[in-house]
Amino acid sequence: MATKAKKNPRLASGRKRARQNVKLNAANTSLRSKYRTAVKNVEKAVLAGDKVKATELFAKAQSVLDTVSDKGIFHKNKAARDKSRLSSKVKALALAA
């Protein structure tokens, strides 16, 4: 299934908007990836049972999650939900040992 080629905008404002969209898309994609990686790293540490590393990574992940949600890449409630779930996993790990 071939995708349609996008038409070039005629107006100068449209051309500028198209240029800006490329930069914004790249920035948003990078932040989205950073968010998912931070969550994944904490979950890996929890599965490995590494209490110290999980706690350390969770502290860093909180900052990343807040930053990305503030920029509107992910909804603030999603970030809060993810932080809550990660926090409970890290706490359960700390209590288990």
Tab-separated table of N, CA, C and O in Angstrom:
chain	number	residue	atom	x	y	z
A	1	MET	N	0.840	-1.184	0.000
A	1	MET	CA	0.000	0.000	0.000
A	1	MET	C	0.886	1.248	0.000
A	1	MET	O	1.620	1.508	0.945
A	2	ALA	N	0.856	1.976	-1.076
A	2	ALA	CA	1.694	3.159	-1.205
A	2	ALA	C	1.018	4.348	-0.530
A	2	ALA	O	-0.184	4.543	-0.643
A	3	THR	N	1.815	5.147	0.189
A	3	THR	CA	1.269	6.338	0.822
A	3	THR	C	1.353	7.489	-0.162
A	3	THR	O	2.261	7.545	-1.002
A	4	LYS	N	0.395	8.392	-0.042
A	4	LYS	CA	0.388	9.558	-0.923
A	4	LYS	C	1.533	10.484	-0.566
A	4	LYS	O	1.834	10.687	0.608
A	5	ALA	N	2.161	11.040	-1.594
A	5	ALA	CA	3.215	12.012	-1.358
A	5	ALA	C	2.565	13.319	-0.934
A	5	ALA	O	1.540	13.725	-1.480
A	6	LYS	N	3.140	13.970	0.081
A	6	LYS	CA	2.573	15.224	0.554
A	6	LYS	C	2.886	16.327	-0.439
A	6	LYS	O	3.973	16.393	-0.995
A	7	LYS	N	1.899	17.191	-0.633
A	7	LYS	CA	2.093	18.329	-1.529
A	7	LYS	C	2.877	19.417	-0.816
A	7	LYS	O	2.743	19.594	0.393
A	8	ASN	N	3.681	20.130	-1.563
A	8	ASN	CA	4.417	21.243	-0.981
A	8	ASN	C	3.477	22.433	-0.806
A	8	ASN	O	2.735	22.782	-1.727
A	9	PRO	N	3.535	23.071	0.368
A	9	PRO	CA	2.673	24.245	0.583
A	9	PRO	C	3.087	25.394	-0.335
A	9	PRO	O	4.266	25.564	-0.636
A	10	ARG	N	2.111	26.145	-0.769
A	10	ARG	CA	2.392	27.281	-1.662
A	10	ARG	C	2.761	28.536	-0.884
A	10	ARG	O	3.642	29.283	-1.277
A	11	LEU	N	2.049	28.765	0.213
A	11	LEU	CA	2.276	29.990	0.972
A	11	LEU	C	3.558	29.895	1.795
A	11	LEU	O	3.934	28.823	2.262
A	12	ALA	N	4.195	31.034	1.971
A	12	ALA	CA	5.432	31.086	2.743
A	12	ALA	C	5.193	30.605	4.175
A	12	ALA	O	6.017	29.886	4.749
A	13	SER	N	4.050	30.985	4.730
A	13	SER	CA	3.752	30.579	6.111
A	13	SER	C	3.585	29.060	6.206
A	13	SER	O	3.985	28.444	7.192
A	14	GLY	N	3.025	28.484	5.160
A	14	GLY	CA	2.850	27.027	5.119
A	14	GLY	C	4.180	26.306	4.988
A	14	GLY	O	4.402	25.267	5.607
A	15	ARG	N	5.083	26.894	4.177
A	15	ARG	CA	6.420	26.298	4.020
A	15	ARG	C	7.190	26.355	5.332
A	15	ARG	O	7.852	25.397	5.734
A	16	LYS	N	7.061	27.494	6.023
A	16	LYS	CA	7.743	27.644	7.312
A	16	LYS	C	7.174	26.643	8.317
A	16	LYS	O	7.917	26.008	9.072
A	17	ARG	N	5.874	26.499	8.330
A	17	ARG	CA	5.224	25.562	9.255
A	17	ARG	C	5.714	24.134	8.980
A	17	ARG	O	5.978	23.373	9.909
A	18	ALA	N	5.876	23.784	7.727
A	18	ALA	CA	6.356	22.452	7.360
A	18	ALA	C	7.785	22.235	7.863
A	18	ALA	O	8.118	21.166	8.365
A	19	ARG	N	8.622	23.266	7.745
A	19	ARG	CA	10.003	23.175	8.247
A	19	ARG	C	10.009	23.002	9.767
A	19	ARG	O	10.750	22.190	10.310
A	20	GLN	N	9.181	23.778	10.442
A	20	GLN	CA	9.122	23.714	11.904
A	20	GLN	C	8.615	22.351	12.368
A	20	GLN	O	9.085	21.815	13.369
A	21	ASN	N	7.641	21.817	11.633
A	21	ASN	CA	7.066	20.522	12.018
A	21	ASN	C	8.110	19.413	12.008
A	21	ASN	O	8.063	18.508	12.839
A	22	VAL	N	9.053	19.490	11.081
A	22	VAL	CA	10.108	18.476	11.010
A	22	VAL	C	10.936	18.512	12.294
A	22	VAL	O	11.214	17.475	12.907
A	23	LYS	N	11.320	19.723	12.720
A	23	LYS	CA	12.120	19.874	13.935
A	23	LYS	C	11.339	19.446	15.169
A	23	LYS	O	11.859	18.748	16.044
A	24	LEU	N	10.084	19.883	15.264
A	24	LEU	CA	9.255	19.550	16.424
A	24	LEU	C	9.007	18.054	16.516
A	24	LEU	O	9.042	17.476	17.604
A	25	ASN	N	8.784	17.425	15.365
A	25	ASN	CA	8.536	15.988	15.337
A	25	ASN	C	9.763	15.228	15.842
A	25	ASN	O	9.638	14.285	16.618
A	26	ALA	N	10.940	15.681	15.424
A	26	ALA	CA	12.175	15.029	15.868
A	26	ALA	C	12.370	15.195	17.372
A	26	ALA	O	12.746	14.252	18.076
A	27	ALA	N	12.096	16.389	17.887
A	27	ALA	CA	12.259	16.656	19.318
A	27	ALA	C	11.276	15.825	20.134
A	27	ALA	O	11.638	15.227	21.152
A	28	ASN	N	10.021	15.776	19.679
A	28	ASN	CA	8.996	15.016	20.395
A	28	ASN	C	9.302	13.525	20.385
A	28	ASN	O	9.114	12.837	21.381
A	29	THR	N	9.775	13.023	19.259
A	29	THR	CA	10.116	11.601	19.141
A	29	THR	C	11.241	11.257	20.101
A	29	THR	O	11.200	10.217	20.766
A	30	SER	N	12.227	12.142	20.195
A	30	SER	CA	13.351	11.928	21.092
A	30	SER	C	12.890	11.880	22.544
A	30	SER	O	13.291	10.994	23.313
A	31	LEU	N	12.022	12.810	22.943
A	31	LEU	CA	11.522	12.854	24.314
A	31	LEU	C	10.652	11.635	24.626
A	31	LEU	O	10.722	11.082	25.723
A	32	ARG	N	9.853	11.233	23.658
A	32	ARG	CA	8.988	10.061	23.846
A	32	ARG	C	9.845	8.817	24.088
A	32	ARG	O	9.546	7.996	24.957
A	33	SER	N	10.926	8.710	23.333
A	33	SER	CA	11.839	7.582	23.467
A	33	SER	C	12.530	7.617	24.836
A	33	SER	O	12.674	6.585	25.499
A	34	LYS	N	12.947	8.807	25.257
A	34	LYS	CA	13.617	8.979	26.545
A	34	LYS	C	12.696	8.548	27.686
A	34	LYS	O	13.121	7.887	28.635
A	35	TYR	N	11.433	8.905	27.587
A	35	TYR	CA	10.411	8.550	28.585
A	35	TYR	C	10.278	7.037	28.690
A	35	TYR	O	10.361	6.462	29.771
A	36	ARG	N	10.083	6.405	27.550
A	36	ARG	CA	9.873	4.953	27.531
A	36	ARG	C	11.114	4.205	28.016
A	36	ARG	O	11.005	3.185	28.699
A	37	THR	N	12.288	4.707	27.668
A	37	THR	CA	13.529	4.075	28.099
A	37	THR	C	13.676	4.175	29.621
A	37	THR	O	14.081	3.204	30.262
A	38	ALA	N	13.332	5.330	30.189
A	38	ALA	CA	13.443	5.516	31.638
A	38	ALA	C	12.537	4.530	32.368
A	38	ALA	O	12.957	3.895	33.342
A	39	VAL	N	11.312	4.366	31.878
A	39	VAL	CA	10.361	3.435	32.496
A	39	VAL	C	10.882	2.004	32.372
A	39	VAL	O	10.866	1.229	33.337
A	40	LYS	N	11.364	1.673	31.190
A	40	LYS	CA	11.850	0.318	30.919
A	40	LYS	C	13.054	-0.032	31.807
A	40	LYS	O	13.153	-1.151	32.319
A	41	ASN	N	13.951	0.926	32.007
A	41	ASN	CA	15.134	0.679	32.828
A	41	ASN	C	14.773	0.374	34.279
A	41	ASN	O	15.368	-0.510	34.897
A	42	VAL	N	13.791	1.109	34.813
A	42	VAL	CA	13.359	0.860	36.191
A	42	VAL	C	12.737	-0.534	36.284
A	42	VAL	O	13.025	-1.300	37.210
A	43	GLU	N	11.884	-0.883	35.312
A	43	GLU	CA	11.223	-2.186	35.332
A	43	GLU	C	12.238	-3.329	35.229
A	43	GLU	O	12.091	-4.358	35.887
A	44	LYS	N	13.285	-3.131	34.428
A	44	LYS	CA	14.330	-4.155	34.306
A	44	LYS	C	15.053	-4.351	35.632
A	44	LYS	O	15.333	-5.479	36.036
A	45	ALA	N	15.354	-3.237	36.311
A	45	ALA	CA	16.053	-3.315	37.600
A	45	ALA	C	15.188	-4.014	38.642
A	45	ALA	O	15.688	-4.792	39.454
A	46	VAL	N	13.882	-3.756	38.607
A	46	VAL	CA	12.954	-4.399	39.544
A	46	VAL	C	12.903	-5.899	39.277
A	46	VAL	O	12.965	-6.710	40.209
A	47	LEU	N	12.823	-6.284	38.005
A	47	LEU	CA	12.784	-7.709	37.657
A	47	LEU	C	14.086	-8.425	38.059
A	47	LEU	O	14.054	-9.581	38.467
A	48	ALA	N	15.189	-7.704	37.942
A	48	ALA	CA	16.477	-8.281	38.313
A	48	ALA	C	16.623	-8.381	39.826
A	48	ALA	O	17.485	-9.102	40.323
A	49	GLY	N	15.766	-7.647	40.547
A	49	GLY	CA	15.810	-7.689	42.002
A	49	GLY	C	16.889	-6.793	42.601
A	49	GLY	O	17.247	-6.935	43.761
A	50	ASP	N	17.384	-5.849	41.814
A	50	ASP	CA	18.430	-4.935	42.272
A	50	ASP	C	17.778	-3.712	42.936
A	50	ASP	O	17.379	-2.764	42.264
A	51	LYS	N	17.683	-3.762	44.266
A	51	LYS	CA	16.964	-2.731	45.012
A	51	LYS	C	17.619	-1.355	44.889
A	51	LYS	O	16.942	-0.352	44.641
A	52	VAL	N	18.933	-1.312	45.031
A	52	VAL	CA	19.661	-0.041	45.004
A	52	VAL	C	19.550	0.616	43.625
A	52	VAL	O	19.253	1.807	43.509
A	53	LYS	N	19.790	-0.187	42.593
A	53	LYS	CA	19.744	0.334	41.221
A	53	LYS	C	18.329	0.787	40.855
A	53	LYS	O	18.142	1.822	40.218
A	54	ALA	N	17.326	0.007	41.270
A	54	ALA	CA	15.930	0.352	40.969
A	54	ALA	C	15.558	1.682	41.611
A	54	ALA	O	14.922	2.527	40.973
A	55	THR	N	15.965	1.880	42.857
A	55	THR	CA	15.667	3.128	43.567
A	55	THR	C	16.339	4.312	42.890
A	55	THR	O	15.735	5.372	42.710
A	56	GLU	N	17.593	4.111	42.504
A	56	GLU	CA	18.358	5.167	41.839
A	56	GLU	C	17.741	5.528	40.486
A	56	GLU	O	17.561	6.706	40.158
A	57	LEU	N	17.409	4.502	39.698
A	57	LEU	CA	16.817	4.736	38.380
A	57	LEU	C	15.427	5.352	38.488
A	57	LEU	O	15.034	6.170	37.653
A	58	PHE	N	14.685	4.976	39.526
A	58	PHE	CA	13.342	5.532	39.711
A	58	PHE	C	13.420	7.035	39.982
A	58	PHE	O	12.613	7.805	39.460
A	59	ALA	N	14.405	7.452	40.767
A	59	ALA	CA	14.578	8.880	41.061
A	59	ALA	C	14.847	9.660	39.774
A	59	ALA	O	14.292	10.746	39.558
A	60	LYS	N	15.686	9.096	38.900
A	60	LYS	CA	15.979	9.752	37.619
A	60	LYS	C	14.758	9.726	36.701
A	60	LYS	O	14.472	10.689	35.989
A	61	ALA	N	14.032	8.608	36.719
A	61	ALA	CA	12.874	8.446	35.841
A	61	ALA	C	11.776	9.449	36.194
A	61	ALA	O	11.102	9.970	35.304
A	62	GLN	N	11.612	9.737	37.486
A	62	GLN	CA	10.587	10.694	37.906
A	62	GLN	C	10.802	12.047	37.229
A	62	GLN	O	9.852	12.669	36.750
A	63	SER	N	12.052	12.470	37.186
A	63	SER	CA	12.387	13.746	36.562
A	63	SER	C	12.043	13.733	35.077
A	63	SER	O	11.445	14.679	34.551
A	64	VAL	N	12.397	12.649	34.408
A	64	VAL	CA	12.127	12.524	32.969
A	64	VAL	C	10.626	12.508	32.707
A	64	VAL	O	10.126	13.199	31.813
A	65	LEU	N	9.883	11.734	33.506
A	65	LEU	CA	8.437	11.621	33.327
A	65	LEU	C	7.756	12.975	33.507
A	65	LEU	O	6.875	13.353	32.722
A	66	ASP	N	8.180	13.731	34.533
A	66	ASP	CA	7.598	15.054	34.776
A	66	ASP	C	7.902	16.010	33.625
A	66	ASP	O	7.031	16.742	33.162
A	67	THR	N	9.145	15.991	33.172
A	67	THR	CA	9.559	16.893	32.091
A	67	THR	C	8.753	16.638	30.825
A	67	THR	O	8.242	17.573	30.205
A	68	VAL	N	8.627	15.365	30.458
A	68	VAL	CA	7.932	15.016	29.222
A	68	VAL	C	6.440	15.340	29.329
A	68	VAL	O	5.840	15.845	28.376
A	69	SER	N	5.841	15.102	30.492
A	69	SER	CA	4.413	15.401	30.645
A	69	SER	C	4.171	16.913	30.657
A	69	SER	O	3.152	17.389	30.143
A	70	ASP	N	5.108	17.674	31.218
A	70	ASP	CA	4.973	19.139	31.224
A	70	ASP	C	5.005	19.707	29.810
A	70	ASP	O	4.355	20.710	29.521
A	71	LYS	N	5.767	19.062	28.942
A	71	LYS	CA	5.843	19.519	27.559
A	71	LYS	C	4.650	19.058	26.728
A	71	LYS	O	4.502	19.430	25.574
A	72	GLY	N	3.834	18.174	27.311
A	72	GLY	CA	2.619	17.734	26.622
A	72	GLY	C	2.839	16.586	25.654
A	72	GLY	O	1.986	16.320	24.816
A	73	ILE	N	3.967	15.902	25.751
A	73	ILE	CA	4.232	14.767	24.868
A	73	ILE	C	3.320	13.613	25.268
A	73	ILE	O	2.708	12.958	24.434
A	74	PHE	N	3.258	13.350	26.581
A	74	PHE	CA	2.309	12.390	27.141
A	74	PHE	C	1.422	13.161	28.108
A	74	PHE	O	1.847	14.154	28.699
A	75	HIS	N	0.206	12.702	28.308
A	75	HIS	CA	-0.728	13.365	29.221
A	75	HIS	C	-0.194	13.277	30.640
A	75	HIS	O	0.444	12.289	31.012
A	76	LYS	N	-0.467	14.317	31.428
A	76	LYS	CA	0.052	14.351	32.799
A	76	LYS	C	-0.479	13.194	33.639
A	76	LYS	O	0.221	12.678	34.511
A	77	ASN	N	-1.706	12.754	33.356
A	77	ASN	CA	-2.266	11.632	34.118
A	77	ASN	C	-1.561	10.325	33.783
A	77	ASN	O	-1.407	9.461	34.640
A	78	LYS	N	-1.122	10.185	32.537
A	78	LYS	CA	-0.371	8.980	32.152
A	78	LYS	C	0.960	8.951	32.889
A	78	LYS	O	1.378	7.901	33.400
A	79	ALA	N	1.614	10.102	32.956
A	79	ALA	CA	2.892	10.183	33.657
A	79	ALA	C	2.698	9.874	35.144
A	79	ALA	O	3.486	9.134	35.745
A	80	ALA	N	1.636	10.410	35.726
A	80	ALA	CA	1.354	10.163	37.143
A	80	ALA	C	1.059	8.686	37.380
A	80	ALA	O	1.527	8.096	38.364
A	81	ARG	N	0.316	8.089	36.479
A	81	ARG	CA	-0.023	6.664	36.588
A	81	ARG	C	1.237	5.804	36.493
A	81	ARG	O	1.434	4.880	37.284
A	82	ASP	N	2.103	6.128	35.533
A	82	ASP	CA	3.345	5.379	35.364
A	82	ASP	C	4.254	5.524	36.589
A	82	ASP	O	4.857	4.551	37.051
A	83	LYS	N	4.354	6.761	37.129
A	83	LYS	CA	5.174	6.985	38.317
A	83	LYS	C	4.629	6.189	39.496
A	83	LYS	O	5.386	5.588	40.258
A	84	SER	N	3.322	6.188	39.635
A	84	SER	CA	2.690	5.472	40.736
A	84	SER	C	2.971	3.973	40.646
A	84	SER	O	3.316	3.324	41.640
A	85	ARG	N	2.825	3.421	39.466
A	85	ARG	CA	3.050	1.987	39.271
A	85	ARG	C	4.510	1.616	39.506
A	85	ARG	O	4.805	0.598	40.131
A	86	LEU	N	5.416	2.454	38.992
A	86	LEU	CA	6.840	2.180	39.201
A	86	LEU	C	7.191	2.288	40.685
A	86	LEU	O	7.946	1.472	41.217
A	87	SER	N	6.627	3.293	41.344
A	87	SER	CA	6.889	3.496	42.764
A	87	SER	C	6.454	2.294	43.583
A	87	SER	O	7.191	1.822	44.463
A	88	SER	N	5.275	1.766	43.275
A	88	SER	CA	4.784	0.614	44.032
A	88	SER	C	5.654	-0.618	43.780
A	88	SER	O	5.884	-1.412	44.694
A	89	LYS	N	6.165	-0.764	42.553
A	89	LYS	CA	7.053	-1.895	42.252
A	89	LYS	C	8.364	-1.781	43.024
A	89	LYS	O	8.863	-2.772	43.564
A	90	VAL	N	8.917	-0.558	43.072
A	90	VAL	CA	10.183	-0.337	43.770
A	90	VAL	C	9.992	-0.553	45.279
A	90	VAL	O	10.832	-1.173	45.935
A	91	LYS	N	8.868	-0.059	45.819
A	91	LYS	CA	8.591	-0.231	47.246
A	91	LYS	C	8.402	-1.699	47.589
A	91	LYS	O	8.869	-2.173	48.635
A	92	ALA	N	7.703	-2.431	46.725
A	92	ALA	CA	7.488	-3.872	46.960
A	92	ALA	C	8.826	-4.602	46.969
A	92	ALA	O	9.036	-5.512	47.763
A	93	LEU	N	9.722	-4.184	46.105
A	93	LEU	CA	11.060	-4.784	46.042
A	93	LEU	C	11.830	-4.505	47.328
A	93	LEU	O	12.510	-5.375	47.867
A	94	ALA	N	11.712	-3.285	47.840
A	94	ALA	CA	12.418	-2.893	49.062
A	94	ALA	C	11.882	-3.664	50.271
A	94	ALA	O	12.642	-4.057	51.155
A	95	LEU	N	10.558	-3.886	50.298
A	95	LEU	CA	9.939	-4.618	51.412
A	95	LEU	C	10.232	-6.114	51.376
A	95	LEU	O	10.332	-6.750	52.408
A	96	ALA	N	10.376	-6.636	50.157
A	96	ALA	CA	10.591	-8.081	49.985
A	96	ALA	C	11.925	-8.544	50.564
A	96	ALA	O	12.038	-9.626	51.107
A	97	ALA	N	12.942	-7.675	50.443
A	97	ALA	CA	14.282	-8.089	50.901
A	97	ALA	C	14.493	-7.858	52.385
A	97	ALA	O	13.794	-7.249	53.069
